[in-house]
Structures are given as structure tokens and as C-alpha cells.
PDB file of C-alpha atoms and ligand atoms in Angstrom:
ATOM      1  CA  MET A   1    -130.691 153.877  16.911  1.00 79.00           C
ATOM      2  CA  SER A   2    -131.301 157.956  15.623  1.00 84.00           C
ATOM      3  CA  ASP A   3    -134.667 158.037  18.297  1.00 94.00           C
ATOM      4  CA  CYS A   4    -133.299 155.904  21.419  1.00 98.00           C
ATOM      5  CA  LEU A   5    -132.652 157.543  24.698  1.00 98.00           C
ATOM      6  CA  PHE A   6    -130.354 155.193  25.908  1.00 98.00           C
ATOM      7  CA  CYS A   7    -128.266 155.717  22.331  1.00 98.00           C
ATOM      8  CA  LYS A   8    -128.557 159.360  22.494  1.00 98.00           C
ATOM      9  CA  ILE A   9    -127.016 159.311  26.037  1.00 98.00           C
ATOM     10  CA  VAL A  10    -124.020 157.325  24.810  1.00 98.00           C
ATOM     11  CA  ARG A  11    -123.667 159.789  21.993  1.00 98.00           C
ATOM     12  CA  LYS A  12    -124.117 162.671  24.623  1.00 98.00           C
ATOM     13  CA  GLN A  13    -127.011 164.467  23.408  1.00 97.00           C
ATOM     14  CA  ILE A  14    -128.579 164.308  26.807  1.00 97.00           C
ATOM     15  CA  PRO A  15    -126.701 164.428  29.880  1.00 98.00           C
ATOM     16  CA  ALA A  16    -126.047 162.164  32.370  1.00 98.00           C
ATOM     17  CA  GLU A  17    -124.607 161.255  35.206  1.00 98.00           C
ATOM     18  CA  VAL A  18    -121.930 158.817  34.157  1.00 98.00           C
ATOM     19  CA  VAL A  19    -119.727 156.635  36.321  1.00 98.00           C
ATOM     20  CA  HIS A  20    -118.104 154.031  34.031  1.00 98.00           C
ATOM     21  CA  GLU A  21    -117.108 153.795  30.211  1.00 98.00           C
ATOM     22  CA  ASP A  22    -115.694 152.103  28.594  1.00 97.00           C
ATOM     23  CA  GLU A  23    -115.365 150.423  24.220  1.00 96.00           C
ATOM     24  CA  GLN A  24    -118.410 148.148  25.383  1.00 96.00           C
ATOM     25  CA  VAL A  25    -120.814 149.333  27.974  1.00 97.00           C
ATOM     26  CA  LEU A  26    -121.464 152.609  29.984  1.00 98.00           C
ATOM     27  CA  ALA A  27    -123.194 153.300  33.380  1.00 98.00           C
ATOM     28  CA  PHE A  28    -124.624 155.733  34.643  1.00 98.00           C
ATOM     29  CA  LYS A  29    -127.639 156.864  37.534  1.00 98.00           C
ATOM     30  CA  ASP A  30    -130.671 156.428  37.160  1.00 98.00           C
ATOM     31  CA  ILE A  31    -132.599 159.692  37.317  1.00 98.00           C
ATOM     32  CA  SER A  32    -135.359 158.441  39.236  1.00 98.00           C
ATOM     33  CA  PRO A  33    -133.628 156.273  41.604  1.00 98.00           C
ATOM     34  CA  ARG A  34    -135.560 153.811  43.637  1.00 97.00           C
ATOM     35  CA  ALA A  35    -132.619 152.914  46.521  1.00 98.00           C
ATOM     36  CA  PRO A  36    -129.329 154.735  47.225  1.00 98.00           C
ATOM     37  CA  VAL A  37    -127.568 153.309  45.113  1.00 98.00           C
ATOM     38  CA  HIS A  38    -129.185 153.013  41.349  1.00 98.00           C
ATOM     39  CA  ILE A  39    -126.784 152.476  38.379  1.00 99.00           C
ATOM     40  CA  LEU A  40    -128.046 151.245  34.876  1.00 99.00           C
ATOM     41  CA  LEU A  41    -125.800 149.203  33.012  1.00 98.00           C
ATOM     42  CA  ILE A  42    -125.869 149.497  29.142  1.00 98.00           C
ATOM     43  CA  PRO A  43    -124.207 147.672  26.009  1.00 97.00           C
ATOM     44  CA  LYS A  44    -123.430 150.725  23.666  1.00 96.00           C
ATOM     45  CA  ALA A  45    -124.616 148.949  20.668  1.00 96.00           C
ATOM     46  CA  HIS A  46    -127.864 149.227  20.999  1.00 96.00           C
ATOM     47  CA  CYS A  47    -130.754 146.296  21.564  1.00 95.00           C
ATOM     48  CA  SER A  48    -133.917 146.671  22.699  1.00 96.00           C
ATOM     49  CA  GLY A  49    -133.382 144.247  25.238  1.00 97.00           C
ATOM     50  CA  LEU A  50    -132.610 140.433  26.165  1.00 96.00           C
ATOM     51  CA  ASN A  51    -135.595 138.996  23.776  1.00 96.00           C
ATOM     52  CA  GLU A  52    -133.364 140.465  20.802  1.00 94.00           C
ATOM     53  CA  LEU A  53    -129.529 139.673  21.668  1.00 93.00           C
ATOM     54  CA  THR A  54    -127.154 140.707  18.814  1.00 92.00           C
ATOM     55  CA  PRO A  55    -123.771 138.619  18.529  1.00 92.00           C
ATOM     56  CA  ASP A  56    -122.279 142.351  19.449  1.00 89.00           C
ATOM     57  CA  VAL A  57    -124.016 142.712  22.650  1.00 94.00           C
ATOM     58  CA  GLN A  58    -124.008 139.046  24.147  1.00 94.00           C
ATOM     59  CA  ALA A  59    -120.097 139.822  23.626  1.00 92.00           C
ATOM     60  CA  ALA A  60    -120.240 143.057  25.491  1.00 94.00           C
ATOM     61  CA  VAL A  61    -122.798 141.224  28.135  1.00 95.00           C
ATOM     62  CA  PRO A  62    -119.332 139.562  30.658  1.00 96.00           C
ATOM     63  CA  ARG A  63    -118.224 142.800  30.420  1.00 97.00           C
ATOM     64  CA  LEU A  64    -121.191 144.699  31.777  1.00 97.00           C
ATOM     65  CA  MET A  65    -121.656 141.814  34.660  1.00 98.00           C
ATOM     66  CA  GLU A  66    -117.665 142.522  36.133  1.00 98.00           C
ATOM     67  CA  VAL A  67    -118.525 146.577  35.636  1.00 98.00           C
ATOM     68  CA  ALA A  68    -121.189 145.827  38.113  1.00 98.00           C
ATOM     69  CA  ALA A  69    -119.265 143.500  40.277  1.00 98.00           C
ATOM     70  CA  ARG A  70    -116.960 146.669  40.220  1.00 98.00           C
ATOM     71  CA  LEU A  71    -119.169 149.678  40.755  1.00 98.00           C
ATOM     72  CA  ALA A  72    -121.045 147.771  43.759  1.00 98.00           C
ATOM     73  CA  ARG A  73    -117.716 147.255  45.702  1.00 98.00           C
ATOM     74  CA  GLU A  74    -116.772 151.517  44.869  1.00 98.00           C
ATOM     75  CA  LEU A  75    -120.213 152.593  45.845  1.00 98.00           C
ATOM     76  CA  GLY A  76    -119.992 150.649  49.057  1.00 98.00           C
ATOM     77  CA  VAL A  77    -123.023 148.591  48.626  1.00 98.00           C
ATOM     78  CA  ALA A  78    -120.493 144.929  47.794  1.00 98.00           C
ATOM     79  CA  GLU A  79    -121.183 143.212  51.494  1.00 98.00           C
ATOM     80  CA  SER A  80    -124.457 145.114  52.242  1.00 98.00           C
ATOM     81  CA  GLY A  81    -125.615 143.588  48.913  1.00 98.00           C
ATOM     82  CA  TRP A  82    -126.995 144.929  45.510  1.00 98.00           C
ATOM     83  CA  ARG A  83    -129.240 143.439  42.906  1.00 98.00           C
ATOM     84  CA  LEU A  84    -128.688 143.459  39.171  1.00 98.00           C
ATOM     85  CA  LEU A  85    -132.287 142.676  37.205  1.00 98.00           C
ATOM     86  CA  SER A  86    -133.179 143.743  33.667  1.00 98.00           C
ATOM     87  CA  ASN A  87    -136.635 143.896  32.834  1.00 98.00           C
ATOM     88  CA  CYS A  88    -138.145 142.438  29.794  1.00 97.00           C
ATOM     89  CA  GLY A  89    -140.966 143.492  27.897  1.00 97.00           C
ATOM     90  CA  ALA A  90    -144.904 144.565  28.627  1.00 95.00           C
ATOM     91  CA  ASP A  91    -144.913 141.933  31.455  1.00 95.00           C
ATOM     92  CA  GLY A  92    -141.288 143.161  32.754  1.00 96.00           C
ATOM     93  CA  GLY A  93    -142.334 145.954  32.864  1.00 96.00           C
ATOM     94  CA  GLN A  94    -139.656 147.406  30.742  1.00 98.00           C
ATOM     95  CA  ALA A  95    -140.318 150.833  29.832  1.00 98.00           C
ATOM     96  CA  VAL A  96    -136.818 151.670  27.303  1.00 98.00           C
ATOM     97  CA  PHE A  97    -136.003 149.476  24.779  1.00 98.00           C
ATOM     98  CA  HIS A  98    -132.389 149.532  24.966  1.00 98.00           C
ATOM     99  CA  LEU A  99    -131.294 146.668  26.839  1.00 98.00           C
ATOM    100  CA  HIS A 100    -130.082 147.833  30.134  1.00 98.00           C
ATOM    101  CA  PHE A 101    -129.311 146.080  33.880  1.00 98.00           C
ATOM    102  CA  HIS A 102    -130.429 147.914  37.323  1.00 98.00           C
ATOM    103  CA  LEU A 103    -127.523 148.192  39.940  1.00 98.00           C
ATOM    104  CA  LEU A 104    -129.716 148.577  42.911  1.00 98.00           C
ATOM    105  CA  GLY A 105    -128.372 148.646  46.931  1.00 98.00           C
ATOM    106  CA  GLY A 106    -127.980 150.654  49.897  1.00 98.00           C
ATOM    107  CA  ARG A 107    -131.803 149.700  51.571  1.00 98.00           C
ATOM    108  CA  PRO A 108    -132.685 146.310  52.052  1.00 97.00           C
ATOM    109  CA  LEU A 109    -134.414 145.170  48.292  1.00 97.00           C
ATOM    110  CA  GLY A 110    -136.802 143.339  49.906  1.00 94.00           C
ATOM    111  CA  GLY A 111    -138.337 140.196  48.045  1.00 92.00           C
ATOM    112  CA  MET A 112    -137.944 139.716  44.255  1.00 88.00           C
ATOM    113  CA  VAL A 113    -141.147 139.921  42.764  1.00 88.00           C
ATOM    114  CA  GLY A 114    -143.804 142.576  43.829  1.00 78.00           C
ATOM    115  CA  ARG A 115    -147.314 141.515  43.668  1.00 74.00           C
ATOM    116  CA  GLY A 116    -148.176 143.436  40.555  1.00 66.00           C
TER     117      GLY A 116
HETATM  118  P1  AMP B 201    -137.118 150.083  32.868  1.00 63.48           P
HETATM  119  O1  AMP B 201    -138.187 149.717  33.490  1.00 63.48           O
HETATM  120  O2  AMP B 201    -136.497 148.497  32.873  1.00 63.48           O
HETATM  121  O3  AMP B 201    -137.007 150.126  31.182  1.00 63.48           O
HETATM  122  O4  AMP B 201    -135.821 151.002  33.636  1.00 63.48           O
HETATM  123  C1  AMP B 201    -136.240 152.042  32.857  1.00 63.48           C
HETATM  124  C2  AMP B 201    -135.294 153.523  33.559  1.00 63.48           C
HETATM  125  O5  AMP B 201    -134.356 154.131  32.719  1.00 63.48           O
HETATM  126  C3  AMP B 201    -136.135 153.862  34.800  1.00 63.48           C
HETATM  127  O6  AMP B 201    -135.841 153.855  36.129  1.00 63.48           O
HETATM  128  C4  AMP B 201    -135.940 155.218  34.306  1.00 63.48           C
HETATM  129  O7  AMP B 201    -135.766 156.250  35.884  1.00 63.48           O
HETATM  130  C5  AMP B 201    -135.058 155.239  33.862  1.00 63.48           C
HETATM  131  N1  AMP B 201    -134.562 156.541  32.595  1.00 63.48           N
HETATM  132  C6  AMP B 201    -135.242 156.934  32.117  1.00 63.48           C
HETATM  133  N2  AMP B 201    -135.110 157.984  31.071  1.00 63.48           N
HETATM  134  C7  AMP B 201    -133.266 158.472  31.702  1.00 63.48           C
HETATM  135  C8  AMP B 201    -132.723 159.292  32.051  1.00 63.48           C
HETATM  136  N3  AMP B 201    -132.728 160.464  30.764  1.00 63.48           N
HETATM  137  N4  AMP B 201    -131.620 159.295  32.415  1.00 63.48           N
HETATM  138  C9  AMP B 201    -131.369 158.003  32.886  1.00 63.48           C
HETATM  139  N5  AMP B 201    -131.852 157.117  33.629  1.00 63.48           N
HETATM  140  C10 AMP B 201    -134.023 157.485  33.301  1.00 63.48           C
HETATM  141 ZN1   ZN B 202    -130.562 152.361  21.514  1.00 63.48          ZN
END
């Protein structure tokens, strides 16, 4: 999608600290990290979020999980623990409407859901 921020990162029109790239998946450091390890994993094909999964993107999700687990090991948080999450829609706190998963770790992350 031409005006999508993460599509622009895929096309290298906006810089990002890429930590993994393959045919289906791109992973890069979050620009505003909430934890010592904060990586965003995205399918390269555009999809606004989990409400709008396309067959192409759905096929990339298992690969994305595999990459997340590998990055967690490489970044040294596999043993200490980490979290993979995707915010969906307004109540989910989604700000960027290209499907992405946050890989977070490197400190105790606390309860799963805040009080809002
Ligand atoms: P979400 O609230 O789940 O939509 O998360 C969007 C994430 O994208 C936030 O954690 C932002 O810090 C991150 N973000 C926004 N712009 C960029 C960028 N140019 N490069 C890397 N991460 C970004
Ligand atoms: Zn996009």
C-alpha cells in the first residue's frame, strides 16, 4: 500500500534497523522501545491487522512465529522469557494499520493487560 508506513519500510523508503529479512517476513527494531528487546515482525504483504487476514498473509504467520522464536534466542531472551503480541483495532491499541507482532523481552513484563 503506497501510504502505509510499514510498507514503506519494506520498500526501504523509510530507514529501519532490520534484524531479519526473508521473502515473507521483515523484522526490525521498534523506534520507541518499551523493553530492552522490542522488535516488530511484519508480513511483507500488506494487511491492516488480524481483522483483515488475507490468504497470503495467513500463510506467512507460521514463518513469522518461527522467526520470532529464533530472534528471541539470538537476542538472549529465550531463557529469561519474552512476549509476542499483536494489537488489533482501537481498544487493542493499534496505531499502525499494517499487521505487526511485537516481540518484547529483557525485563519482567508484568501482567498481560493494563487497567486502561
Ligand atoms: P501498535 O500500537 O501495535 O500499532 O504499534 C506500532 C509500533 O510501531 C509502536 O510501538 C511504534 O513505536 C512503532 N513504530 C512507529 N513508527 C516506526 C518506525 N518508523 N520504525 C519502527 N517502529 C515504528
Ligand atoms: Zn502496509
